[in-house]
Coordinates of C-alpha atoms and ligand atoms in Angstrom, one line a residue:
Chain A
X1 CA 93.8 -194.1 -159.1
X2 CA 96.2 -196.5 -157.3
X3 CA 95.1 -200.0 -156.6
X4 CA 94.9 -200.7 -152.9
X5 CA 93.7 -204.3 -152.8
X6 CA 93.7 -206.8 -155.5
X7 CA 92.1 -210.2 -155.6
X8 CA 93.5 -212.5 -158.3
X9 CA 91.9 -215.8 -159.5
X10 CA 90.8 -216.8 -156.0
X11 CA 89.5 -220.3 -155.5
X12 CA 88.1 -221.3 -152.1
X13 CA 86.6 -224.6 -151.0
X14 CA 84.7 -225.9 -148.0
X15 CA 85.9 -229.5 -148.0
X16 CA 85.0 -230.6 -151.6
X17 CA 82.5 -227.8 -152.2
X18 CA 83.9 -225.0 -154.1
X19 CA 82.5 -221.7 -152.7
X20 CA 84.6 -219.2 -154.7
X21 CA 85.5 -219.8 -158.4
X22 CA 88.2 -217.8 -160.0
X23 CA 87.2 -214.6 -158.5
X24 CA 89.2 -211.4 -159.3
X25 CA 88.6 -207.8 -158.5
X26 CA 90.3 -204.7 -157.5
X27 CA 89.8 -202.0 -154.9
X28 CA 91.2 -198.6 -155.6
X29 CA 92.5 -196.2 -152.9
X30 CA 89.7 -194.2 -151.4
X31 CA 87.0 -196.1 -153.2
X32 CA 83.8 -197.6 -151.9
X33 CA 83.4 -201.0 -153.6
X34 CA 80.2 -202.9 -153.2
X35 CA 80.0 -206.7 -153.5
X36 CA 76.5 -207.7 -154.0
X37 CA 74.8 -211.1 -154.5
X38 CA 72.1 -213.2 -153.1
X39 CA 72.3 -215.4 -150.1
X40 CA 75.0 -218.1 -150.5
X41 CA 76.7 -216.4 -153.4
X42 CA 80.1 -216.4 -151.6
X43 CA 80.3 -212.8 -150.3
X44 CA 81.2 -213.7 -146.8
X45 CA 83.7 -216.4 -148.0
X46 CA 85.4 -213.8 -150.1
X47 CA 85.9 -211.4 -147.2
X48 CA 86.9 -214.2 -144.8
X49 CA 89.6 -215.3 -147.3
X50 CA 91.0 -211.8 -147.6
X51 CA 91.4 -211.5 -143.9
X52 CA 92.9 -214.8 -143.3
X53 CA 89.9 -216.5 -141.6
X54 CA 89.9 -219.0 -144.5
X55 CA 92.8 -220.3 -146.7
X56 CA 92.3 -220.3 -150.5
X57 CA 93.2 -223.3 -152.6
X58 CA 94.7 -221.0 -155.1
X59 CA 94.9 -217.4 -156.1
X60 CA 96.6 -214.3 -154.7
X61 CA 95.6 -211.4 -152.5
X62 CA 97.7 -208.3 -153.0
X63 CA 97.6 -205.3 -150.6
X64 CA 99.6 -202.2 -151.5
X65 CA 101.6 -204.1 -154.0
X66 CA 102.5 -206.9 -151.5
X67 CA 101.4 -210.5 -151.8
X68 CA 99.6 -211.0 -148.5
X69 CA 97.9 -214.4 -149.3
X70 CA 100.0 -216.2 -146.7
X71 CA 100.2 -213.4 -144.1
X72 CA 98.5 -214.6 -140.8
X73 CA 95.2 -212.7 -140.1
X74 CA 96.4 -210.9 -137.0
X75 CA 99.3 -209.4 -138.9
X76 CA 96.9 -208.0 -141.7
X77 CA 95.2 -205.9 -139.1
X78 CA 98.5 -204.3 -138.3
X79 CA 99.0 -203.6 -142.0
X80 CA 95.8 -201.8 -142.2
X81 CA 93.1 -204.2 -143.1
X82 CA 90.1 -204.2 -140.9
X83 CA 87.0 -206.5 -141.1
X84 CA 83.6 -206.0 -139.6
X85 CA 82.4 -209.6 -139.7
X86 CA 79.0 -211.0 -140.6
X87 CA 76.9 -211.3 -137.4
X88 CA 78.8 -208.6 -135.6
X89 CA 80.8 -211.0 -133.4
X90 CA 81.3 -208.5 -130.5
X91 CA 82.7 -209.9 -127.3
X92 CA 79.5 -210.3 -125.5
X93 CA 81.1 -210.9 -122.0
X94 CA 83.2 -207.7 -122.2
X95 CA 82.0 -204.2 -121.8
X96 CA 81.6 -201.8 -124.8
X97 CA 84.7 -199.9 -123.7
X98 CA 86.7 -203.2 -123.4
X99 CA 85.6 -204.2 -126.9
X100 CA 86.8 -200.9 -128.3
X101 CA 90.1 -201.3 -126.5
X102 CA 90.6 -204.7 -128.0
X103 CA 90.0 -203.1 -131.4
X104 CA 93.2 -201.1 -130.8
X105 CA 95.2 -204.2 -129.9
X106 CA 97.9 -203.6 -132.5
X107 CA 98.5 -200.0 -131.3
X108 CA 100.5 -198.9 -128.3
X109 CA 100.1 -195.2 -127.8
X110 CA 97.7 -194.9 -124.9
X111 CA 96.6 -191.3 -125.5
X112 CA 96.1 -191.8 -129.2
X113 CA 93.9 -194.9 -128.4
X114 CA 91.9 -192.8 -126.0
X115 CA 91.3 -190.1 -128.6
X116 CA 90.3 -192.8 -131.1
X117 CA 87.8 -194.1 -128.6
X118 CA 86.4 -190.5 -128.3
X119 CA 86.1 -190.3 -132.0
X120 CA 84.1 -193.6 -132.1
X121 CA 81.9 -192.2 -129.3
X122 CA 81.3 -189.1 -131.4
X123 CA 80.2 -191.2 -134.4
X124 CA 78.1 -193.5 -132.2
X125 CA 76.9 -191.5 -129.1
X126 CA 74.9 -194.5 -127.9
X127 CA 78.1 -196.5 -127.5
X128 CA 79.3 -193.8 -125.0
X129 CA 76.1 -194.0 -123.0
X130 CA 76.6 -197.7 -122.7
X131 CA 80.3 -197.8 -122.4
X132 CA 80.4 -199.9 -119.2
X133 CA 77.6 -202.2 -120.3
X134 CA 78.3 -205.8 -121.4
X135 CA 78.3 -206.0 -125.2
X136 CA 75.9 -209.0 -125.0
X137 CA 73.2 -206.8 -123.5
X138 CA 73.1 -204.4 -126.4
X139 CA 70.5 -204.3 -129.1
X140 CA 71.3 -205.6 -132.6
X141 CA 71.8 -202.1 -133.9
X142 CA 74.1 -201.1 -131.0
X143 CA 76.2 -204.3 -131.5
X144 CA 76.5 -203.4 -135.1
X145 CA 77.7 -200.0 -134.2
X146 CA 80.2 -201.6 -131.6
X147 CA 81.5 -203.9 -134.3
X148 CA 82.1 -201.0 -136.6
X149 CA 83.6 -199.0 -133.9
X150 CA 85.9 -201.8 -132.9
X151 CA 87.0 -202.2 -136.5
X152 CA 87.7 -198.5 -136.7
X153 CA 90.0 -198.6 -133.6
X154 CA 92.8 -200.2 -135.6
X155 CA 92.8 -197.0 -137.8
X156 CA 92.5 -199.1 -141.0
X157 CA 93.4 -198.2 -144.5
X158 CA 90.7 -200.4 -145.8
X159 CA 87.6 -201.6 -144.0
X160 CA 85.7 -204.7 -145.1
X161 CA 82.1 -204.8 -144.0
X162 CA 79.9 -207.9 -144.1
X163 CA 76.2 -207.0 -144.3
X164 CA 76.3 -204.2 -141.7
X165 CA 72.6 -203.5 -142.3
X166 CA 71.4 -207.0 -141.8
X167 CA 68.4 -207.3 -139.5
X168 CA 68.2 -203.6 -138.6
X169 CA 65.3 -201.4 -138.7
X170 CA 65.1 -198.8 -141.5
X171 CA 66.2 -195.9 -139.3
X172 CA 69.2 -197.8 -138.1
X173 CA 70.0 -198.9 -141.7
X174 CA 70.0 -195.2 -142.6
X175 CA 72.3 -194.4 -139.6
X176 CA 74.8 -197.2 -140.5
X177 CA 75.0 -196.0 -144.1
X178 CA 75.6 -192.4 -142.9
X179 CA 78.5 -193.7 -140.9
X180 CA 79.9 -195.6 -143.9
X181 CA 79.8 -192.4 -145.9
X182 CA 81.5 -190.6 -143.0
X183 CA 84.2 -193.3 -143.0
X184 CA 84.7 -192.7 -146.8
X185 CA 85.0 -189.0 -146.3
X186 CA 87.7 -189.7 -143.7
X187 CA 89.7 -191.3 -146.5
X188 CA 89.3 -194.9 -145.6
X189 CA 88.7 -197.3 -148.5
X190 CA 85.6 -199.5 -148.0
X191 CA 84.8 -202.9 -149.4
X192 CA 81.0 -203.4 -148.6
X193 CA 79.2 -206.7 -148.8
X194 CA 75.5 -206.2 -148.9
X195 CA 72.2 -208.0 -149.7
X196 CA 70.6 -204.6 -149.5
X197 CA 71.9 -203.9 -153.0
X198 CA 69.9 -200.7 -153.4
X199 CA 71.5 -198.9 -150.5
X200 CA 74.9 -200.4 -151.3
X201 CA 74.9 -199.2 -154.9
X202 CA 73.8 -195.8 -153.8
X203 CA 76.9 -195.1 -151.8
X204 CA 79.4 -197.2 -153.8
X205 CA 81.7 -196.0 -156.6
X206 CA 81.8 -199.4 -158.2
X207 CA 80.3 -202.8 -157.7
X208 CA 80.8 -206.5 -158.4
X209 CA 77.9 -208.9 -158.6
X210 CA 78.7 -212.4 -157.3
X211 CA 76.6 -215.4 -158.3
X212 CA 77.2 -218.9 -157.0
X213 CA 80.9 -218.1 -156.4
X214 CA 81.7 -216.3 -159.6
X215 CA 81.7 -212.6 -160.5
X216 CA 79.1 -212.2 -163.2
X217 CA 78.9 -208.5 -163.6
X218 CA 81.0 -205.4 -162.7
X219 CA 80.8 -201.7 -163.3
X220 CA 80.0 -198.3 -162.0
X221 CA 77.6 -198.5 -159.2
X222 CA 75.4 -195.9 -160.9
X223 CA 75.2 -198.0 -164.0
X224 CA 74.4 -201.2 -162.1
X225 CA 71.6 -199.4 -160.4
X226 CA 70.0 -198.9 -163.8
X227 CA 71.0 -202.3 -165.2
X228 CA 67.8 -204.2 -166.1
X229 CA 69.2 -207.6 -165.1
X230 CA 70.6 -206.4 -161.8
X231 CA 67.3 -204.5 -161.0
X232 CA 65.3 -207.7 -161.6
X233 CA 67.6 -210.0 -159.5
X234 CA 68.6 -207.8 -156.7
X235 CA 66.5 -204.7 -156.5
X236 CA 63.2 -206.3 -156.9
X237 CA 61.1 -204.3 -154.3
Chain B
X1 CA 88.6 -226.8 -81.7
X2 CA 89.0 -230.0 -83.8
X3 CA 86.3 -228.7 -86.2
X4 CA 88.2 -225.6 -86.7
X5 CA 91.4 -227.5 -87.3
X6 CA 89.6 -229.8 -89.8
X7 CA 88.2 -226.8 -91.5
X8 CA 91.6 -225.2 -91.9
X9 CA 93.0 -228.5 -93.3
X10 CA 90.2 -228.5 -95.8
X11 CA 90.9 -224.9 -96.8
X12 CA 94.6 -225.8 -97.2
X13 CA 93.9 -228.9 -99.3
X14 CA 91.2 -226.9 -101.2
X15 CA 93.8 -224.2 -101.9
X16 CA 96.0 -226.7 -103.7
X17 CA 93.1 -228.0 -105.7
X18 CA 92.2 -224.4 -106.5
X19 CA 95.7 -223.7 -107.9
X20 CA 95.5 -226.9 -110.0
X21 CA 92.0 -226.1 -111.1
X22 CA 93.2 -222.8 -112.5
X23 CA 95.3 -224.8 -115.1
X24 CA 92.2 -226.8 -116.2
X25 CA 89.9 -223.9 -116.2
X26 CA 92.1 -221.4 -118.1
X27 CA 93.0 -224.0 -120.7
X28 CA 89.4 -225.0 -121.1
X29 CA 88.2 -221.5 -121.3
X30 CA 90.6 -220.7 -124.1
X31 CA 91.1 -223.9 -126.0
X32 CA 87.7 -225.5 -125.1
X33 CA 89.5 -228.7 -124.2
X34 CA 90.1 -230.8 -121.2
X35 CA 93.9 -230.9 -120.7
X36 CA 93.9 -234.4 -119.0
X37 CA 97.8 -234.2 -118.8
X38 CA 97.7 -231.2 -116.4
X39 CA 97.9 -233.5 -113.3
X40 CA 101.0 -235.1 -114.7
X41 CA 102.7 -231.8 -115.4
X42 CA 102.3 -231.3 -111.7
X43 CA 104.0 -234.7 -111.1
X44 CA 106.8 -233.9 -113.4
X45 CA 107.3 -230.4 -111.7
X46 CA 107.5 -232.2 -108.3
X47 CA 110.2 -234.6 -109.5
X48 CA 112.2 -231.5 -110.7
X49 CA 112.1 -230.1 -107.3
X50 CA 112.9 -233.5 -105.8
X51 CA 116.0 -234.0 -107.8
X52 CA 117.1 -230.4 -107.6
X53 CA 116.9 -230.4 -103.9
X54 CA 118.0 -234.0 -102.9
X55 CA 120.2 -234.7 -105.9
X56 CA 121.9 -231.4 -106.8
X57 CA 121.6 -229.7 -103.4
X58 CA 120.0 -226.6 -104.9
X59 CA 118.3 -224.4 -102.3
X60 CA 114.5 -225.0 -102.2
X61 CA 113.4 -221.5 -103.5
X62 CA 115.7 -221.9 -106.5
X63 CA 114.5 -225.5 -107.1
X64 CA 110.9 -224.3 -107.1
X65 CA 111.8 -221.6 -109.6
X66 CA 113.5 -224.1 -111.9
X67 CA 110.5 -226.4 -111.7
X68 CA 108.2 -223.5 -112.7
X69 CA 110.4 -222.8 -115.7
X70 CA 110.5 -226.6 -116.7
X71 CA 106.7 -226.9 -116.3
X72 CA 106.0 -223.8 -118.3
X73 CA 108.0 -225.1 -121.2
X74 CA 106.6 -228.5 -120.8
X75 CA 103.1 -227.0 -121.1
X76 CA 104.0 -225.0 -124.2
X77 CA 105.6 -228.1 -125.8
X78 CA 102.6 -230.4 -125.1
X79 CA 100.3 -227.8 -126.6
X80 CA 102.5 -227.3 -129.7
X81 CA 103.1 -231.0 -130.3
X82 CA 99.9 -232.7 -129.2
X83 CA 97.0 -230.2 -129.2
X84 CA 97.8 -227.5 -131.8
X85 CA 97.6 -229.9 -134.8
X86 CA 94.1 -230.8 -133.6
X87 CA 92.8 -227.3 -133.2
X88 CA 90.0 -228.0 -135.7
X89 CA 89.5 -231.6 -134.8
X90 CA 86.6 -233.3 -133.1
X91 CA 86.7 -232.7 -129.3
X92 CA 86.7 -236.4 -128.7
X93 CA 90.0 -236.7 -130.7
X94 CA 91.5 -234.0 -128.5
X95 CA 90.3 -235.7 -125.3
X96 CA 91.9 -239.0 -126.4
X97 CA 95.1 -237.3 -127.2
X98 CA 95.2 -235.6 -123.9
X99 CA 94.7 -238.9 -122.2
X100 CA 97.5 -240.3 -124.2
X101 CA 99.8 -237.4 -123.2
X102 CA 98.9 -238.1 -119.6
X103 CA 99.9 -241.7 -119.8
X104 CA 103.0 -240.8 -121.8
X105 CA 104.2 -238.5 -119.0
X106 CA 103.4 -241.1 -116.3
X107 CA 105.3 -243.9 -118.2
X108 CA 108.3 -241.6 -118.9
X109 CA 108.4 -240.8 -115.2
X110 CA 108.3 -244.5 -114.4
X111 CA 111.1 -245.1 -116.8
X112 CA 113.3 -242.4 -115.6
X113 CA 112.5 -242.0 -111.9
X114 CA 111.2 -245.5 -111.0
X115 CA 108.0 -246.6 -109.3
X116 CA 109.3 -246.6 -105.7
X117 CA 107.8 -243.7 -103.7
X118 CA 110.3 -240.9 -103.0
X119 CA 110.3 -239.1 -99.7
X120 CA 109.7 -235.5 -100.7
X121 CA 112.2 -233.1 -99.2
X122 CA 111.0 -230.4 -96.7
X123 CA 111.0 -227.4 -98.9
X124 CA 108.6 -225.2 -97.0
X125 CA 110.4 -224.1 -93.9
X126 CA 107.7 -221.7 -92.7
X127 CA 107.2 -222.3 -88.9
X128 CA 103.8 -223.6 -87.6
X129 CA 101.3 -221.1 -86.2
X130 CA 100.4 -221.7 -82.6
X131 CA 96.9 -220.3 -81.8
X132 CA 94.7 -220.3 -78.6
X133 CA 97.7 -221.1 -76.4
X134 CA 98.7 -224.2 -78.4
X135 CA 95.3 -225.6 -78.8
X136 CA 95.3 -224.9 -82.5
X137 CA 98.5 -225.6 -84.5
X138 CA 98.5 -224.7 -88.2
X139 CA 101.4 -226.2 -90.0
X140 CA 103.7 -224.0 -92.2
X141 CA 102.7 -225.9 -95.3
X142 CA 99.1 -225.1 -94.6
X143 CA 99.7 -221.4 -94.2
X144 CA 101.8 -221.4 -97.4
X145 CA 99.1 -223.2 -99.4
X146 CA 96.4 -220.8 -98.4
X147 CA 98.6 -217.6 -98.9
X148 CA 99.9 -218.9 -102.3
X149 CA 96.4 -219.6 -103.5
X150 CA 95.1 -216.1 -102.5
X151 CA 98.1 -214.3 -104.0
X152 CA 97.9 -216.3 -107.3
X153 CA 94.2 -215.5 -107.6
X154 CA 94.7 -211.8 -107.1
X155 CA 97.6 -211.8 -109.4
X156 CA 95.6 -213.6 -112.2
X157 CA 92.5 -211.5 -111.8
X158 CA 94.6 -208.3 -112.1
X159 CA 96.5 -209.7 -115.1
X160 CA 93.4 -210.6 -117.0
X161 CA 91.5 -207.3 -116.1
X162 CA 94.4 -204.9 -116.5
X163 CA 96.9 -206.1 -119.1
X164 CA 96.6 -206.3 -122.9
X165 CA 97.5 -210.0 -122.9
X166 CA 94.9 -210.7 -120.3
X167 CA 92.2 -209.0 -122.3
X168 CA 93.4 -210.9 -125.4
X169 CA 92.9 -214.2 -123.5
X170 CA 89.3 -213.2 -122.7
X171 CA 88.7 -212.3 -126.4
X172 CA 90.3 -215.6 -127.6
X173 CA 88.2 -217.6 -125.2
X174 CA 85.1 -216.0 -126.4
X175 CA 85.6 -215.9 -130.2
X176 CA 88.9 -216.8 -131.9
X177 CA 88.1 -215.4 -135.3
X178 CA 86.9 -212.1 -133.8
X179 CA 90.0 -212.0 -131.7
X180 CA 92.2 -212.5 -134.8
X181 CA 90.3 -209.7 -136.5
X182 CA 91.4 -207.4 -133.6
X183 CA 95.0 -208.2 -134.4
X184 CA 95.5 -210.7 -131.6
X185 CA 97.8 -213.6 -132.2
X186 CA 95.5 -216.5 -131.3
X187 CA 98.0 -219.2 -131.2
X188 CA 100.4 -217.2 -129.2
X189 CA 97.6 -216.4 -126.7
X190 CA 96.8 -220.1 -126.4
X191 CA 100.5 -220.9 -125.8
X192 CA 100.6 -218.2 -123.1
X193 CA 97.6 -219.8 -121.4
X194 CA 99.2 -223.1 -121.3
X195 CA 102.4 -221.5 -120.1
X196 CA 100.6 -219.8 -117.1
X197 CA 98.6 -222.9 -116.2
X198 CA 101.7 -225.2 -116.3
X199 CA 103.8 -222.8 -114.4
X200 CA 101.2 -222.7 -111.6
X201 CA 101.2 -226.6 -111.8
X202 CA 104.8 -226.5 -110.6
X203 CA 103.7 -224.5 -107.5
X204 CA 100.7 -226.8 -106.9
X205 CA 103.0 -229.8 -107.1
X206 CA 105.4 -228.5 -104.4
X207 CA 102.4 -227.7 -102.1
X208 CA 100.8 -231.1 -102.8
X209 CA 103.9 -233.1 -102.2
X210 CA 104.8 -231.0 -99.1
X211 CA 101.3 -231.9 -97.7
X212 CA 101.7 -235.7 -98.4
X213 CA 105.5 -236.0 -98.3
X214 CA 105.5 -238.5 -100.9
X215 CA 106.1 -238.6 -104.6
X216 CA 105.5 -241.3 -107.3
X217 CA 104.7 -241.1 -111.1
X218 CA 101.0 -241.3 -110.1
X219 CA 101.1 -238.5 -107.6
X220 CA 99.3 -236.1 -110.0
X221 CA 96.8 -238.4 -111.2
X222 CA 93.9 -238.5 -108.6
X223 CA 94.5 -234.9 -107.4
X224 CA 94.4 -233.9 -111.0
X225 CA 90.9 -235.5 -111.4
X226 CA 89.8 -233.8 -108.2
X227 CA 91.1 -230.4 -109.3
X228 CA 89.3 -230.9 -112.6
X229 CA 86.2 -231.7 -110.6
X230 CA 86.7 -228.5 -108.6
X231 CA 86.9 -226.6 -111.8
X232 CA 83.6 -228.0 -113.1
X233 CA 82.1 -227.5 -109.6
X234 CA 83.0 -223.8 -109.7
X235 CA 82.0 -223.5 -113.4
X236 CA 84.6 -224.4 -116.0
X237 CA 86.3 -221.4 -117.6
X238 CA 85.7 -219.2 -114.5
X239 CA 88.7 -218.2 -112.4
X240 CA 86.7 -217.3 -109.3
X241 CA 84.9 -220.6 -109.9
X242 CA 88.3 -222.5 -109.7
X243 CA 89.0 -220.6 -106.4
X244 CA 85.8 -221.4 -104.6
X245 CA 85.3 -224.8 -106.3
X246 CA 88.7 -225.9 -105.1
X247 CA 88.2 -224.6 -101.6
X248 CA 84.8 -226.3 -101.3
X249 CA 86.1 -229.5 -102.6
X250 CA 88.9 -229.6 -100.2
X251 CA 86.7 -228.7 -97.2
X252 CA 84.1 -231.3 -98.2
X253 CA 86.7 -233.9 -98.6
X254 CA 88.4 -233.3 -95.2
X255 CA 85.1 -232.9 -93.3
X256 CA 83.6 -236.0 -94.8
X257 CA 86.7 -238.1 -94.0
X258 CA 86.8 -236.7 -90.4
X259 CA 83.1 -237.0 -89.6
X260 CA 81.7 -239.6 -91.9
X261 CA 84.2 -242.0 -93.3
X262 CA 87.6 -241.6 -94.8
X263 CA 86.9 -244.4 -97.3
X264 CA 83.8 -242.6 -98.5
X265 CA 85.4 -239.2 -98.7
X266 CA 86.0 -239.3 -102.4
X267 CA 82.6 -240.8 -103.1
X268 CA 81.0 -238.0 -101.1
X269 CA 83.0 -235.4 -103.0
X270 CA 81.8 -236.7 -106.4
X271 CA 78.2 -237.1 -105.1
X272 CA 78.2 -233.4 -104.2
X273 CA 79.5 -232.5 -107.6
X274 CA 76.7 -234.5 -109.3
X275 CA 74.1 -232.7 -107.2
X276 CA 75.6 -229.3 -107.9
X277 CA 75.6 -230.0 -111.6
X278 CA 72.0 -231.4 -111.5
X279 CA 70.9 -228.1 -109.9
X280 CA 73.1 -225.8 -111.8
X281 CA 74.7 -227.5 -114.9
X282 CA 77.1 -224.7 -115.6
X283 CA 78.6 -224.9 -112.1
X284 CA 78.6 -222.4 -109.2
X285 CA 80.1 -219.5 -111.2
X286 CA 79.7 -220.7 -114.6
X287 CA 77.6 -218.9 -117.2
X288 CA 75.2 -220.9 -119.1
X289 CA 77.1 -222.4 -121.9
X290 CA 76.6 -220.9 -125.4
X291 CA 77.2 -223.8 -127.7
X292 CA 79.6 -222.9 -130.5
X293 CA 78.3 -223.7 -134.0
Ligands
LIG1 N1 81.4 -223.3 -143.0 C1 80.8 -223.7 -144.2 N2 80.9 -225.0 -144.5 C2 80.4 -225.5 -145.7 N3 79.9 -224.6 -146.6 C3 79.8 -223.4 -146.4 C4 80.3 -222.8 -145.1 N4 80.1 -221.5 -145.1 C5 79.5 -221.2 -146.3 N5 79.3 -222.3 -147.0 C6 78.8 -222.4 -148.4 O1 79.6 -221.7 -149.3 C7 78.7 -220.8 -150.1 C8 79.0 -219.4 -149.9 O2 78.6 -219.0 -148.6 P1 78.8 -217.5 -148.1 O3 80.1 -217.0 -148.5 O4 78.4 -217.5 -146.7 O5 77.7 -216.7 -148.9 P2 77.1 -215.2 -148.7 O6 77.9 -214.5 -147.7 O7 77.2 -214.6 -150.1 O8 75.7 -215.5 -148.3 C9 77.3 -221.2 -149.8 O9 76.9 -222.2 -150.7 C10 77.3 -221.8 -148.4 O10 76.4 -222.8 -148.2
LIG2 MG1 77.3 -213.8 -145.9

């Protein structure tokens, strides 16, 4: 399998506090990779560094063989990296439709954009029902769908998702994970950050376990699901 | 008939405030900063027109166009040199920098153009309107200010609603990181906002100086503060807010100086602002502020 994304000896600081310590991992083309770990482990920091929201002190990020560590964030979107951020971050003062349109900012073909919007509406019928509503008036689950739909609008090669199931009811969690599977079937690579380790490991191919800024374990998702230490720390329920 | 004539003067002055207020409100909306130097960009733009017309003999419309271009680049340059390095700094540091830029522009103008008031050339040659058989005369400058304001507002609303760049501005003003994740060049969008606000400053400068016929390095100062007040009045960050805030401010100022006291006019203007903010802290059209963490 070809490596699509490679993170190499990444170190990231907030002021003097080191949040990420020498983190390295790879994501292969078409894989779903789960990055699990408890609150404060550094999952969000890792994703934000990959997409240019944070600057690493050292280390490299390689996408399709090219060093993109210093590429500005907006250019990465054009290159095919899409990020569904923690906390959804939809544009609350804009309509659902306008949010989706902004997701296609890097594209120019109007009719292709409209058909992408139709595709998002097929995956998330509720977004179509609410297309003229301000995003700020949506429920948490609907906002999560919008955030995912918006990220899909750039037709990404790889999608980074930061805790898409956070704060959602079990039914909605189910729905979100179905969509992630659908995205995978469509050929898009997924790097999934989750505290809901059980669910994440069920749909992932491989996984990395992050603990206080370092990767402490990695392996096939099915193996980690049965790993005693992982079960104890992250699947205790 | 005199009330109607005062009212029209107020709307005309208010239109100039509104165009200036746009510069404050757009920059605040996107960069969350008070660009204190905006009034001084207006002054520089007016000097460009003054020297182009009286010095170089360039026809007025071309002079205004040159001034728009100069102010646009001045706005972009100020943002790049003074504000961009402070993008992540405390807002107080940014405010102090902006005040510094304001004084810098005033002092440069003093140095190069001198302190003596210049008589601003007659660049608006629109004939006066005679209504009601000559009982109500509306000056060409007045008509021009009102028309310019309305056209600019319509143009801006369409630009923001209908164009990709306009939508990008809204996205950046709400959440810079999320905008970046959509592939929007955040720095470029902020530059564009400064460019538009400063280009409009040139137009506001011409209208302002045509109204008062005078130009000094301090010309932009007090009107700048009033236009900022208008922006806060209408709800800072809101374009319709700048429009109505500017108009209301102009009308209140002219009516108070006509019927109450011309010395107290400014005090009354600010008193009204305080009352509005006590009742509705986010201004007339402002949304309740969502504090960023
Ligand atoms: N903006 C910030 N400033 C300072 N420290 C931060 C900031 N964001 C996160 N941290 C710290 O960095 C560490 C990793 O945080 P984060 O990446 O958000 O973890 P996770 O997403 O795994 O919960 C935590 O110790 C957190 O307190
Ligand atoms: Mg997190």
